[in-house]
Short mmCIF file of C-alpha atoms (C1' of nucleotides) in Angstrom, two decimals:
data_model
loop_
_atom_site.label_atom_id
_atom_site.label_comp_id
_atom_site.label_asym_id
_atom_site.label_seq_id
_atom_site.Cartn_x
_atom_site.Cartn_y
_atom_site.Cartn_z
CA UNK I 106 -144.87 -2.09 -51.16
CA UNK I 107 -145.24 1.61 -50.59
CA UNK I 108 -148.96 1.81 -50.09
CA UNK I 109 -150.32 4.41 -47.73
CA UNK I 110 -153.84 5.05 -46.64
CA UNK I 111 -155.64 7.61 -48.68
CA UNK I 112 -157.59 9.99 -46.53
CA UNK I 113 -158.49 13.15 -48.38
CA UNK I 114 -161.90 14.32 -47.39
CA UNK I 115 -163.95 14.40 -50.53
CA UNK I 116 -163.18 10.94 -51.74
CA UNK I 117 -163.72 9.22 -48.43
CA UNK I 118 -167.05 10.88 -47.86
CA UNK I 119 -168.03 10.12 -51.40
CA UNK I 120 -167.01 6.53 -50.92
CA UNK I 121 -169.00 6.21 -47.74
CA UNK I 122 -172.02 7.84 -49.21
CA UNK I 123 -172.24 6.23 -52.58
CA UNK I 124 -169.69 3.50 -53.04
CA UNK I 125 -171.61 0.33 -53.75
CA UNK I 126 -168.37 -1.56 -53.20
CA UNK I 127 -166.28 -0.73 -50.17
CA UNK I 128 -163.24 -2.59 -51.38
CA UNK I 129 -159.85 -1.15 -50.58
CA UNK I 130 -159.42 1.76 -52.92
CA UNK I 131 -156.16 2.13 -54.80
CA UNK I 132 -153.88 3.26 -52.06
CA UNK I 133 -152.01 6.43 -52.69
CA UNK I 134 -149.69 8.26 -50.39
CA UNK I 135 -150.33 11.81 -49.27
CA UNK I 136 -147.88 13.55 -51.56
CA UNK I 137 -149.26 11.89 -54.63
CA UNK I 138 -152.81 12.69 -53.72
CA UNK I 139 -152.05 16.33 -53.17
CA UNK I 140 -150.26 16.51 -56.50
CA UNK I 141 -153.07 14.69 -58.26
CA UNK I 142 -155.66 16.94 -56.74
CA UNK I 143 -153.86 19.91 -58.20
CA UNK I 144 -154.18 18.70 -61.77
CA UNK I 145 -157.66 17.16 -61.60
CA UNK I 146 -160.87 18.76 -62.81
CA UNK I 147 -164.37 17.66 -61.88
CA UNK I 148 -166.62 16.31 -64.60
CA UNK I 149 -170.12 14.81 -64.67
CA UNK I 150 -171.71 12.09 -66.78
CA UNK I 151 -175.31 10.97 -66.99
CA UNK I 152 -176.52 7.39 -66.86
CA UNK I 153 -175.26 5.41 -69.88
CA UNK I 154 -173.24 8.34 -71.12
CA UNK I 155 -169.96 7.43 -72.80
CA UNK I 156 -166.85 8.71 -71.04
CA UNK I 157 -164.44 7.42 -73.67
CA UNK I 158 -164.50 4.82 -76.44
CA UNK I 159 -162.17 2.02 -77.39
CA UNK I 160 -159.66 3.41 -79.86
CA UNK I 161 -159.96 7.03 -78.76
CA UNK I 162 -156.77 8.94 -78.07
CA UNK I 163 -156.14 8.40 -74.36
CA UNK I 164 -155.87 12.01 -73.32
CA UNK I 165 -157.28 11.61 -69.83
CA UNK I 166 -157.32 9.30 -66.85
CA UNK I 167 -160.11 9.35 -64.30
CA UNK I 168 -161.07 8.81 -60.74
CA UNK I 169 -164.65 8.24 -59.67
CA UNK I 170 -166.01 10.55 -56.99
CA UNK I 171 -169.51 9.13 -57.01
CA UNK I 172 -171.46 6.75 -59.18
CA UNK I 173 -170.11 3.78 -61.11
CA UNK I 174 -168.66 2.94 -64.51
CA UNK I 175 -168.62 -0.06 -66.83
CA UNK I 176 -165.54 -0.81 -68.93
CA UNK I 177 -166.15 -3.06 -71.90
CA UNK I 178 -165.20 -4.31 -75.33
CA UNK I 179 -167.51 -5.03 -78.24
CA UNK I 180 -167.21 -7.62 -80.99
CA UNK I 181 -168.00 -6.39 -84.52
CA UNK I 182 -171.47 -7.94 -84.35
CA UNK I 183 -172.33 -6.23 -81.07
CA UNK I 184 -171.58 -8.93 -78.52
CA UNK I 185 -170.37 -7.18 -75.40
CA UNK I 186 -167.92 -8.25 -72.70
CA UNK I 187 -167.66 -6.08 -69.62
CA UNK I 188 -164.11 -6.28 -68.29
CA UNK I 189 -164.57 -4.30 -65.10
CA UNK I 190 -166.98 -2.32 -63.00
CA UNK I 191 -165.41 0.74 -61.40
CA UNK I 192 -166.87 2.43 -58.35
CA UNK I 193 -166.49 5.49 -56.16
CA UNK I 194 -162.85 5.89 -55.22
CA UNK I 195 -161.57 3.80 -58.13
CA UNK I 196 -159.31 5.01 -60.90
CA UNK I 197 -159.79 4.08 -64.54
CA UNK I 198 -158.17 4.90 -67.85
CA UNK I 199 -154.79 4.78 -66.11
CA UNK I 200 -153.96 1.55 -67.86
CA UNK I 201 -154.30 3.02 -71.33
CA UNK I 202 -151.31 3.36 -73.60
CA UNK I 203 -151.76 5.76 -76.54
CA UNK I 204 -155.36 4.71 -77.12
CA UNK I 205 -158.04 3.42 -74.79
CA UNK I 206 -158.41 -0.34 -75.07
CA UNK I 207 -161.91 -0.30 -73.60
CA UNK I 208 -165.04 1.80 -73.70
CA UNK I 209 -166.12 3.49 -70.48
CA UNK I 210 -169.75 4.38 -69.73
CA UNK I 211 -171.43 5.75 -66.66
CA UNK I 212 -173.49 2.98 -65.07
CA UNK I 213 -175.45 5.60 -63.16
CA UNK I 214 -175.09 9.35 -63.00
CA UNK I 215 -171.46 9.83 -62.06
CA UNK I 216 -169.07 12.49 -60.89
CA UNK I 217 -165.45 11.94 -61.82
CA UNK I 218 -162.12 13.73 -61.57
CA UNK I 219 -160.35 14.02 -64.90
CA UNK I 220 -156.55 14.10 -65.13
CA UNK I 221 -154.82 15.17 -68.33
CA UNK I 222 -152.44 12.41 -69.33
CA UNK I 223 -149.60 14.73 -70.28
CA UNK I 224 -149.71 16.40 -66.89
CA UNK I 225 -150.01 13.02 -65.22
CA UNK I 226 -146.98 11.74 -67.11
CA UNK I 227 -144.97 14.75 -66.02
CA UNK I 228 -146.00 14.16 -62.43
CA UNK I 229 -144.89 10.58 -62.70
CA UNK I 230 -141.48 11.64 -63.91
CA UNK I 231 -141.13 13.90 -60.90
CA UNK I 232 -142.62 11.66 -58.24
CA UNK I 233 -141.22 8.20 -57.82
CA UNK I 234 -144.03 7.34 -55.46
CA UNK I 235 -146.72 8.15 -57.98
CA UNK I 236 -145.14 5.86 -60.51
CA UNK I 237 -144.91 3.15 -57.91
CA UNK I 238 -148.55 3.56 -56.95
CA UNK I 239 -149.56 3.44 -60.57
CA UNK I 240 -147.59 0.23 -60.97
CA UNK I 241 -149.44 -1.30 -58.05
CA UNK I 242 -152.75 -0.17 -59.50
CA UNK I 243 -151.95 -1.96 -62.73
CA UNK I 244 -150.85 -5.06 -60.85
CA UNK I 245 -154.21 -5.16 -59.14
CA UNK I 246 -156.08 -4.72 -62.37
CA UNK I 247 -154.09 -7.51 -63.93
CA UNK I 248 -154.71 -9.78 -60.99
CA UNK I 249 -158.43 -9.01 -61.13
CA UNK I 250 -158.48 -9.76 -64.84
CA UNK I 251 -156.87 -13.14 -64.19
CA UNK I 252 -159.48 -14.02 -61.61
CA UNK I 253 -162.10 -12.96 -64.13
CA UNK I 254 -160.49 -15.26 -66.70
CA UNK I 255 -160.84 -18.39 -64.63
CA UNK I 256 -164.43 -17.40 -63.89
CA UNK I 257 -165.29 -17.17 -67.57
CA UNK I 258 -163.19 -20.10 -68.67
CA UNK I 259 -163.80 -22.66 -65.99
CA UNK I 260 -166.79 -21.87 -63.77
CA UNK I 261 -170.42 -22.84 -64.30
CA UNK I 262 -173.17 -20.24 -64.49
CA UNK I 263 -174.21 -20.80 -60.86
CA UNK I 264 -170.62 -20.57 -59.69
CA UNK I 265 -170.07 -17.33 -61.59
CA UNK I 266 -173.18 -15.70 -60.17
CA UNK I 267 -172.35 -16.81 -56.65
CA UNK I 268 -168.72 -15.65 -57.02
CA UNK I 269 -169.91 -12.32 -58.30
CA UNK I 270 -172.29 -11.84 -55.39
CA UNK I 271 -169.56 -12.84 -52.94
CA UNK I 272 -167.30 -10.20 -54.48
CA UNK I 273 -170.03 -7.59 -54.20
CA UNK I 274 -170.70 -8.53 -50.60
CA UNK I 275 -167.05 -8.56 -49.61
CA UNK I 276 -166.36 -5.18 -51.12
CA UNK I 277 -169.18 -3.84 -48.97
CA UNK I 278 -168.04 -5.75 -45.89
CA UNK I 279 -171.45 -7.33 -45.78
CA UNK I 280 -172.23 -9.91 -43.11
CA UNK I 281 -175.12 -12.35 -43.00
CA UNK I 282 -178.32 -10.36 -43.08
CA UNK I 283 -176.98 -7.03 -44.30
CA UNK I 284 -178.17 -5.55 -47.55
CA UNK I 285 -175.79 -5.37 -50.48
CA UNK I 286 -176.21 -2.74 -53.15
CA UNK I 287 -176.20 -4.00 -56.74
CA UNK I 288 -175.45 -0.94 -58.85
CA UNK I 289 -175.65 -2.69 -62.23
CA UNK I 290 -178.58 -4.19 -64.06
CA UNK I 291 -179.04 -7.85 -64.96
CA UNK I 292 -177.81 -7.34 -68.51
CA UNK I 293 -174.60 -5.79 -67.18
CA UNK I 294 -174.11 -8.74 -64.86
CA UNK I 295 -174.68 -11.09 -67.80
CA UNK I 296 -172.16 -9.27 -69.97
CA UNK I 297 -169.63 -9.32 -67.16
CA UNK I 298 -170.12 -13.02 -66.48
CA UNK I 299 -170.30 -14.18 -70.09
CA UNK I 300 -173.92 -15.34 -69.74
CA UNK I 301 -177.37 -14.36 -70.97
CA UNK I 302 -179.69 -12.22 -68.90
CA UNK I 303 -182.08 -15.18 -68.57
CA UNK I 304 -179.41 -17.41 -67.11
CA UNK I 305 -178.47 -14.69 -64.63
CA UNK I 306 -182.10 -14.32 -63.58
CA UNK I 307 -182.59 -18.03 -63.15
CA UNK I 308 -179.41 -18.49 -61.12
CA UNK I 309 -180.38 -15.63 -58.83
CA UNK I 310 -183.89 -17.04 -58.48
CA UNK I 311 -182.42 -20.43 -57.58
CA UNK I 312 -180.28 -18.87 -54.85
CA UNK I 313 -183.34 -17.05 -53.56
CA UNK I 314 -185.40 -20.24 -53.58
CA UNK I 315 -182.61 -22.01 -51.66
CA UNK I 316 -182.79 -19.21 -49.07
CA UNK I 317 -179.11 -18.37 -49.59
CA UNK I 318 -180.00 -14.81 -50.54
CA UNK I 319 -183.05 -12.56 -50.48
CA UNK I 320 -184.00 -9.98 -53.11
CA UNK I 321 -185.69 -6.92 -51.58
CA UNK I 322 -185.53 -5.18 -54.98
CA UNK I 323 -183.61 -5.27 -58.26
CA UNK I 324 -180.71 -3.27 -56.90
CA UNK I 325 -180.25 -4.99 -53.57
CA UNK I 326 -179.54 -8.49 -52.35
CA UNK I 327 -179.39 -9.73 -48.79
CA UNK I 328 -176.89 -12.46 -48.13
CA UNK I 329 -178.68 -14.78 -45.74
CA UNK I 330 -175.95 -17.42 -45.63
CA UNK I 331 -172.52 -16.33 -46.76
CA UNK I 332 -170.98 -19.76 -46.20
CA UNK I 333 -173.58 -21.37 -48.41
CA UNK I 334 -173.05 -18.70 -51.07
CA UNK I 335 -169.32 -19.29 -50.93
CA UNK I 336 -169.91 -23.03 -51.27
CA UNK I 337 -171.94 -22.47 -54.41
CA UNK I 338 -169.18 -20.22 -55.73
CA UNK I 339 -166.62 -22.96 -55.05
CA UNK I 340 -168.72 -25.59 -56.77
CA UNK I 341 -169.27 -27.53 -53.55
CA UNK I 342 -172.94 -27.45 -54.52
CA UNK O 286 -144.22 6.00 -75.06
CA UNK O 287 -140.55 5.54 -74.38
CA UNK O 288 -140.02 2.19 -76.01
CA UNK O 289 -136.70 1.48 -77.62
CA UNK O 290 -135.64 -1.42 -79.70
CA UNK O 291 -133.94 -4.19 -77.83
CA UNK O 292 -130.95 -5.55 -79.68
CA UNK O 293 -128.65 -7.44 -77.39
CA UNK O 294 -127.24 -10.43 -79.11
CA UNK O 295 -128.28 -13.41 -77.07
CA UNK O 296 -131.95 -12.65 -76.88
CA UNK O 297 -132.41 -11.85 -80.52
CA UNK O 298 -130.67 -14.98 -81.65
CA UNK O 299 -132.64 -16.96 -79.14
CA UNK O 300 -135.82 -15.42 -80.42
CA UNK O 301 -134.98 -16.18 -84.03
CA UNK O 302 -133.96 -19.69 -83.26
CA UNK O 303 -136.64 -20.84 -80.92
CA UNK O 304 -139.40 -18.32 -80.47
CA UNK O 305 -142.60 -19.95 -81.62
CA UNK O 306 -144.16 -16.52 -81.56
CA UNK O 307 -142.34 -13.65 -83.18
CA UNK O 308 -144.48 -10.96 -81.64
CA UNK O 309 -142.79 -7.74 -80.64
CA UNK O 310 -140.92 -8.55 -77.49
CA UNK O 311 -141.20 -6.24 -74.54
CA UNK O 312 -139.18 -3.32 -75.70
CA UNK O 313 -136.41 -2.19 -73.42
CA UNK O 314 -133.86 0.51 -73.96
CA UNK O 315 -130.14 -0.15 -73.96
CA UNK O 316 -129.35 1.12 -70.51
CA UNK O 317 -132.03 -0.99 -68.90
CA UNK O 318 -130.93 -4.07 -70.72
CA UNK O 319 -127.32 -3.67 -69.67
CA UNK O 320 -128.37 -3.15 -66.08
CA UNK O 321 -130.71 -6.13 -66.20
CA UNK O 322 -128.06 -8.30 -67.71
CA UNK O 323 -125.80 -7.52 -64.79
CA UNK O 324 -128.21 -8.85 -62.20
CA UNK O 325 -129.61 -11.83 -64.12
CA UNK O 326 -128.54 -15.43 -63.69
CA UNK O 327 -129.24 -18.25 -66.13
CA UNK O 328 -131.48 -21.07 -65.03
CA UNK O 329 -132.90 -24.17 -66.74
CA UNK O 330 -136.20 -25.99 -66.36
CA UNK O 331 -137.32 -29.29 -67.82
CA UNK O 332 -140.62 -29.90 -69.59
CA UNK O 333 -143.55 -29.49 -67.17
CA UNK O 334 -141.25 -28.41 -64.38
CA UNK O 335 -142.70 -25.79 -62.05
CA UNK O 336 -140.88 -22.48 -62.03
CA UNK O 337 -143.03 -20.94 -59.31
CA UNK O 338 -146.43 -21.59 -57.80
CA UNK O 339 -149.40 -19.38 -57.06
CA UNK O 340 -149.01 -18.06 -53.53
CA UNK O 341 -145.21 -18.40 -53.39
CA UNK O 342 -143.18 -15.44 -52.22
CA UNK O 343 -142.37 -13.55 -55.41
CA UNK O 344 -138.59 -13.43 -55.00
CA UNK O 345 -137.72 -13.51 -58.69
CA UNK O 346 -138.83 -12.26 -62.06
CA UNK O 347 -137.86 -14.01 -65.28
CA UNK O 348 -137.09 -13.64 -68.92
CA UNK O 349 -137.23 -16.55 -71.33
CA UNK O 350 -134.13 -17.21 -73.37
CA UNK O 351 -135.48 -20.30 -75.09
CA UNK O 352 -138.48 -22.55 -74.69
CA UNK O 353 -141.95 -21.57 -73.52
CA UNK O 354 -143.93 -21.24 -70.31
CA UNK O 355 -147.57 -21.61 -69.29
CA UNK O 356 -149.02 -19.34 -66.60
CA UNK O 357 -152.19 -20.61 -64.97
CA UNK O 358 -154.57 -20.71 -62.06
CA UNK O 359 -156.27 -23.74 -60.56
CA UNK O 360 -159.66 -24.07 -58.92
CA UNK O 361 -159.77 -26.12 -55.70
CA UNK O 362 -161.15 -29.11 -57.61
CA UNK O 363 -158.39 -29.04 -60.20
CA UNK O 364 -160.00 -27.15 -63.06
CA UNK O 365 -157.25 -25.19 -64.79
CA UNK O 366 -157.31 -21.89 -66.63
CA UNK O 367 -154.18 -20.88 -68.50
CA UNK O 368 -153.89 -17.10 -68.46
CA UNK O 369 -150.91 -16.71 -70.76
CA UNK O 370 -148.31 -18.49 -72.78
CA UNK O 371 -144.88 -16.88 -72.61
CA UNK O 372 -142.21 -17.45 -75.21
CA UNK O 373 -138.56 -16.75 -75.96
CA UNK O 374 -137.85 -13.08 -75.33
CA UNK O 375 -140.84 -12.61 -73.06
CA UNK O 376 -140.71 -11.58 -69.42
CA UNK O 377 -142.87 -13.13 -66.72
CA UNK O 378 -143.27 -12.84 -62.98
CA UNK O 379 -142.80 -9.06 -63.33
CA UNK O 380 -146.44 -8.46 -62.59
CA UNK O 381 -146.31 -10.14 -59.19
CA UNK O 382 -146.82 -8.15 -56.03
CA UNK O 383 -145.63 -9.84 -52.83
CA UNK O 384 -146.81 -13.27 -53.96
CA UNK O 385 -147.17 -14.82 -57.38
CA UNK O 386 -150.78 -14.79 -58.53
CA UNK O 387 -150.23 -17.58 -61.04
CA UNK O 388 -148.29 -20.80 -61.37
CA UNK O 389 -145.55 -20.94 -64.01
CA UNK O 390 -144.47 -24.17 -65.66
CA UNK O 391 -142.08 -24.90 -68.48
CA UNK O 392 -144.10 -25.94 -71.54
CA UNK O 393 -140.98 -27.46 -73.03
CA UNK O 394 -137.40 -27.54 -71.78
CA UNK O 395 -136.62 -23.91 -71.15
CA UNK O 396 -133.71 -21.62 -70.42
CA UNK O 397 -134.57 -18.48 -68.48
CA UNK O 398 -132.80 -15.55 -66.91
CA UNK O 399 -133.73 -15.02 -63.28
CA UNK O 400 -133.74 -11.58 -61.69
CA UNK O 401 -133.87 -11.19 -57.92
CA UNK O 402 -136.81 -8.92 -57.11
CA UNK O 403 -134.98 -6.91 -54.47
CA UNK O 404 -132.21 -6.08 -56.92
CA UNK O 405 -134.78 -5.38 -59.61
CA UNK O 406 -136.65 -3.04 -57.30
CA UNK O 407 -133.45 -1.18 -56.52
CA UNK O 408 -132.71 -0.84 -60.22
CA UNK O 409 -136.18 0.53 -60.78
CA UNK O 410 -135.63 3.17 -58.12
CA UNK O 411 -132.44 4.24 -59.88
CA UNK O 412 -133.55 4.04 -63.48
CA UNK O 413 -136.65 5.91 -64.47
CA UNK O 414 -136.60 4.19 -67.84
CA UNK O 415 -136.74 0.73 -66.37
CA UNK O 416 -139.79 1.62 -64.38
CA UNK O 417 -141.39 3.09 -67.45
CA UNK O 418 -140.66 -0.02 -69.47
CA UNK O 419 -142.07 -2.19 -66.73
CA UNK O 420 -145.20 -0.09 -66.74
CA UNK O 421 -145.59 -0.63 -70.46
CA UNK O 422 -145.05 -4.35 -70.01
CA UNK O 423 -147.88 -4.46 -67.52
CA UNK O 424 -150.11 -2.41 -69.81
CA UNK O 425 -149.59 -4.95 -72.55
CA UNK O 426 -150.33 -7.84 -70.25
CA UNK O 427 -153.50 -6.15 -69.11
CA UNK O 428 -154.59 -5.45 -72.65
CA UNK O 429 -153.89 -9.07 -73.61
CA UNK O 430 -155.92 -10.26 -70.64
CA UNK O 431 -158.85 -8.10 -71.75
CA UNK O 432 -158.76 -9.57 -75.24
CA UNK O 433 -158.67 -12.99 -73.63
CA UNK O 434 -161.74 -12.06 -71.57
CA UNK O 435 -163.92 -11.32 -74.55
CA UNK O 436 -162.72 -14.55 -76.14
CA UNK O 437 -163.81 -16.60 -73.13
CA UNK O 438 -166.96 -14.66 -72.41
CA UNK O 439 -168.41 -14.01 -75.83
CA UNK O 440 -166.87 -16.17 -78.56
CA UNK O 441 -167.96 -19.61 -79.70
CA UNK O 442 -165.59 -22.58 -79.65
CA UNK O 443 -164.82 -22.26 -83.37
CA UNK O 444 -164.19 -18.54 -83.05
CA UNK O 445 -161.85 -19.06 -80.11
CA UNK O 446 -159.81 -21.69 -81.92
CA UNK O 447 -159.61 -19.61 -85.07
CA UNK O 448 -158.67 -16.49 -83.07
CA UNK O 449 -156.00 -18.43 -81.27
CA UNK O 450 -154.52 -19.74 -84.51
CA UNK O 451 -154.59 -16.26 -86.01
CA UNK O 452 -152.68 -14.99 -82.98
CA UNK O 453 -150.13 -17.76 -83.33
CA UNK O 454 -149.73 -17.08 -87.02
CA UNK O 455 -149.44 -13.32 -86.60
CA UNK O 456 -146.79 -13.58 -83.92
CA UNK O 457 -144.76 -15.67 -86.34
CA UNK O 458 -145.49 -13.34 -89.25
CA UNK O 459 -146.93 -16.29 -91.10
CA UNK O 460 -148.42 -15.80 -94.55
CA UNK O 461 -150.63 -18.18 -96.49
CA UNK O 462 -148.80 -21.45 -96.91
CA UNK O 463 -146.13 -21.01 -94.27
CA UNK O 464 -145.87 -23.40 -91.37
CA UNK O 465 -146.74 -22.16 -87.89
CA UNK O 466 -145.20 -23.77 -84.84
CA UNK O 467 -147.66 -24.82 -82.13
CA UNK O 468 -145.54 -25.19 -79.01
CA UNK O 469 -148.36 -26.30 -76.70
CA UNK O 470 -150.43 -29.47 -76.65
CA UNK O 471 -154.17 -29.72 -77.24
CA UNK O 472 -154.95 -29.82 -73.52
CA UNK O 473 -153.02 -26.58 -73.03
CA UNK O 474 -154.96 -24.99 -75.84
CA UNK O 475 -158.20 -26.21 -74.27
CA UNK O 476 -157.28 -24.80 -70.86
CA UNK O 477 -156.34 -21.50 -72.43
CA UNK O 478 -159.55 -21.27 -74.43
CA UNK O 479 -161.92 -22.50 -71.72
CA UNK O 480 -162.87 -25.61 -73.71
CA UNK O 481 -162.34 -29.37 -73.51
CA UNK O 482 -159.64 -31.11 -75.46
CA UNK O 483 -162.27 -32.88 -77.57
CA UNK O 484 -163.86 -29.62 -78.64
CA UNK O 485 -160.45 -28.23 -79.57
CA UNK O 486 -159.74 -31.33 -81.67
CA UNK O 487 -163.07 -31.17 -83.43
CA UNK O 488 -162.77 -27.47 -84.23
CA UNK O 489 -159.28 -27.98 -85.63
CA UNK O 490 -160.48 -30.95 -87.65
CA UNK O 491 -163.34 -28.88 -89.03
CA UNK O 492 -160.92 -26.16 -90.15
CA UNK O 493 -158.76 -28.82 -91.77
CA UNK O 494 -161.76 -30.35 -93.51
CA UNK O 495 -162.74 -26.89 -94.78
CA UNK O 496 -159.20 -26.54 -96.21
CA UNK O 497 -158.60 -23.38 -94.17
CA UNK O 498 -155.60 -24.96 -92.47
CA UNK O 499 -153.47 -28.08 -92.87
CA UNK O 500 -151.96 -30.15 -90.06
CA UNK O 501 -148.57 -31.60 -90.98
CA UNK O 502 -148.13 -32.78 -87.38
CA UNK O 503 -149.36 -32.10 -83.85
CA UNK O 504 -147.03 -29.16 -83.35
CA UNK O 505 -147.47 -27.41 -86.66
CA UNK O 506 -150.30 -25.91 -88.63
CA UNK O 507 -150.21 -24.44 -92.10
CA UNK O 508 -152.55 -21.55 -92.70
CA UNK O 509 -153.88 -22.12 -96.18
CA UNK O 510 -156.32 -19.23 -96.18
CA UNK O 511 -155.69 -16.53 -93.63
CA UNK O 512 -158.72 -14.48 -94.69
CA UNK O 513 -161.00 -17.46 -94.22
CA UNK O 514 -159.43 -18.16 -90.83
CA UNK O 515 -159.95 -14.56 -89.82
CA UNK O 516 -163.55 -14.76 -90.95
CA UNK O 517 -164.13 -17.78 -88.76
CA UNK O 518 -162.48 -15.92 -85.88
CA UNK O 519 -164.82 -12.97 -86.46
CA UNK O 520 -167.90 -15.18 -86.57
CA UNK O 521 -168.58 -14.36 -90.21
CA UNK O 522 -168.83 -18.11 -90.70
"C1'" DC T 196 -143.13 -55.61 -80.66
"C1'" DG T 197 -145.79 -53.78 -76.76
"C1'" DT T 198 -146.47 -49.85 -73.98
"C1'" DC T 199 -147.32 -45.15 -73.00
"C1'" DT T 200 -148.81 -40.64 -73.91
"C1'" DG T 201 -151.39 -37.54 -76.57
"C1'" DA T 202 -154.76 -36.90 -80.20
"C1'" DT T 203 -158.93 -37.97 -82.71
"C1'" DT T 204 -163.63 -39.47 -83.54
"C1'" DG T 205 -168.36 -41.04 -82.25
"C1'" DA T 206 -172.72 -41.23 -79.48
"C1'" DG T 207 -175.55 -39.41 -76.10
"C1'" DC T 208 -176.51 -36.00 -72.75
"C1'" DG T 209 -177.04 -31.73 -70.28
"C1'" DA T 210 -176.22 -26.82 -69.32
"C1'" DC T 211 -177.01 -22.81 -71.24
"C1'" DT T 212 -179.21 -20.28 -74.99
"C1'" DT T 213 -183.02 -18.88 -77.76
"C1'" DC T 214 -187.52 -17.65 -78.39
"C1'" DA T 215 -191.65 -16.24 -76.39
"C1'" DA T 216 -194.90 -14.76 -72.99
"C1'" DC T 217 -195.68 -12.30 -69.01
"C1'" DA T 218 -194.57 -9.30 -64.88
"C1'" DT T 219 -192.90 -5.30 -62.61
"C1'" DA T 220 -191.16 -0.77 -62.37
"C1'" DT T 221 -190.69 4.01 -64.02
"C1'" DG T 222 -192.14 7.72 -66.45
"C1'" DT T 223 -195.48 10.83 -69.32
"C1'" DG T 224 -199.40 13.19 -70.70
"C1'" DG T 225 -204.15 13.84 -70.06
"C1'" DC G 50 -204.53 10.18 -60.19
"C1'" DC G 51 -205.07 7.12 -63.93
"C1'" DA G 52 -204.12 5.30 -68.73
"C1'" DC G 53 -200.59 4.16 -71.41
"C1'" DA G 54 -195.80 3.44 -72.96
"C1'" DT G 55 -191.24 1.91 -72.36
"C1'" DA G 56 -187.55 -0.38 -70.15
"C1'" DT G 57 -186.11 -4.01 -67.28
"C1'" DG G 58 -186.72 -8.31 -65.12
"C1'" DT G 59 -188.72 -13.09 -64.63
"C1'" DT G 60 -190.40 -17.54 -66.05
"C1'" DG G 61 -191.46 -21.37 -69.36
"C1'" DA G 62 -190.59 -24.45 -73.41
"C1'" DA G 63 -187.74 -25.99 -76.93
"C1'" DG G 64 -183.31 -26.17 -79.25
"C1'" DT G 65 -178.28 -26.45 -79.62
"C1'" DC G 66 -173.51 -26.16 -78.59
"C1'" DG G 67 -170.14 -28.01 -76.09
"C1'" DC G 68 -169.34 -31.67 -72.55
"C1'" DT G 69 -168.96 -36.51 -70.94
"C1'" DC G 70 -167.99 -41.03 -71.71
"C1'" DA G 71 -165.88 -44.38 -74.51
"C1'" DA G 72 -163.38 -46.40 -78.24
"C1'" DT G 73 -159.78 -45.99 -81.54
"C1'" DC G 74 -155.67 -44.04 -83.57
"C1'" DA G 75 -150.78 -42.27 -84.07
"C1'" DG G 76 -146.35 -41.44 -82.81
"C1'" DA G 77 -142.29 -42.05 -79.43
"C1'" DC G 78 -139.54 -45.06 -77.08
"C1'" DG G 79 -137.63 -48.97 -74.64
#
DNA sequence: CGTCTGATTGAGCGACTTCAACATATGTGG
DNA sequence: CCACATATGTTGAAGTCGCTCAATCAGACG
């Protein structure tokens, strides 16, 4: 493993200020970051604006400076499955081959850095470290997707919701009593968890009624008892 | 994309002879293959034998010569989600970081080539192409996982079964009337599709009753009407 | 032949969905 | 600032798909 801490100024401040999730960002070493910075251009997207669509030529990869992004697939009849939420500090579109396999939309107003794929590819050829970092990024994505799979395939609605909230809380290093930001709406949660919006609402209400969490407003939850929440996530009822 | 056709003798013959799926194998160029061959050692596993377990130190990566492998995760209470089936010609364990994220078991008696990770890593440092190929391998895995996600999150039982059978058939280039090998049992299918074995049976029986497929025996299906099967997969009933 | 494993079918139940009503923001124009 | 509109979220009642439990079947093998 060749991971190094990433510490350029703009991304860290952005992460602190706006990152709803404080999970470890894709680690990049200094040389790579400097090189990346040189080829990136800033770009802005409004809430629900499409950044790229499934099937588009994958001409760019991205890194989020502030805001958040949903990555999803649609079935022909409109059913939607969100594969990932990406947050400040995260990369996305790196995993694409010739065409994007997912659609990317801004969850909220977002500022991103755009990297031209051809320049990125050239950089990769030159810098072994960049290629290695990219490999590790993909490994993480794959691992996350596998965790997501068992969630959708083998967990109950309550377990999925609780697992999701645990993930949110952990990425923000939340402890009992601290407020956790929920950047996505209920429909987004439902489409990520393979449920309906009603089921999501009910499960959240149940957790609230059981005093495991509190809901100050739609976009925040307070974890009152992390152990209990984890137990629900694990199916220990 | 830097993919080249792989044409070493042993793997192609193995694929022809035993591959239940004839999907494009991870493409590797000649140089990489020769180098890989030099560091690989043959290894055999019996039916249901564990090749590695989730959490083990990831000391080796593998390529299947013959047979098939299931890759899965378990929940603490024993619920199982199969993430992938791997078949003759396929690599697995390449995606692992320090530890394996999944458990690998032989679906049937299997012959595999084992590559020591430290030697593999050294090869990657030396050969740009190998790293590039590995990257593409991971991209495919990720893309497959995302397709699997929408299956589990947003498709009905019938759609999942039909989609699965279409996948099987396509990988074997099956046309209407040709027999498709089904290397895994019903429980494996269920754990891949996030269903119970009974639901899998019933859905298959329904397709048989509708004359969309025929079932000569447990490990074979005949696609009688691929268009109809695809329609079921797409939810066009 | 009996046993064992895996597959199939049936009956009843329950978790999640669907449909519907209502509530709570957020924003807009007067 | 209020009246109204729209989007999002919440709750209830009824329906259904897939699960659970249970019995039976089919092939493999000693």
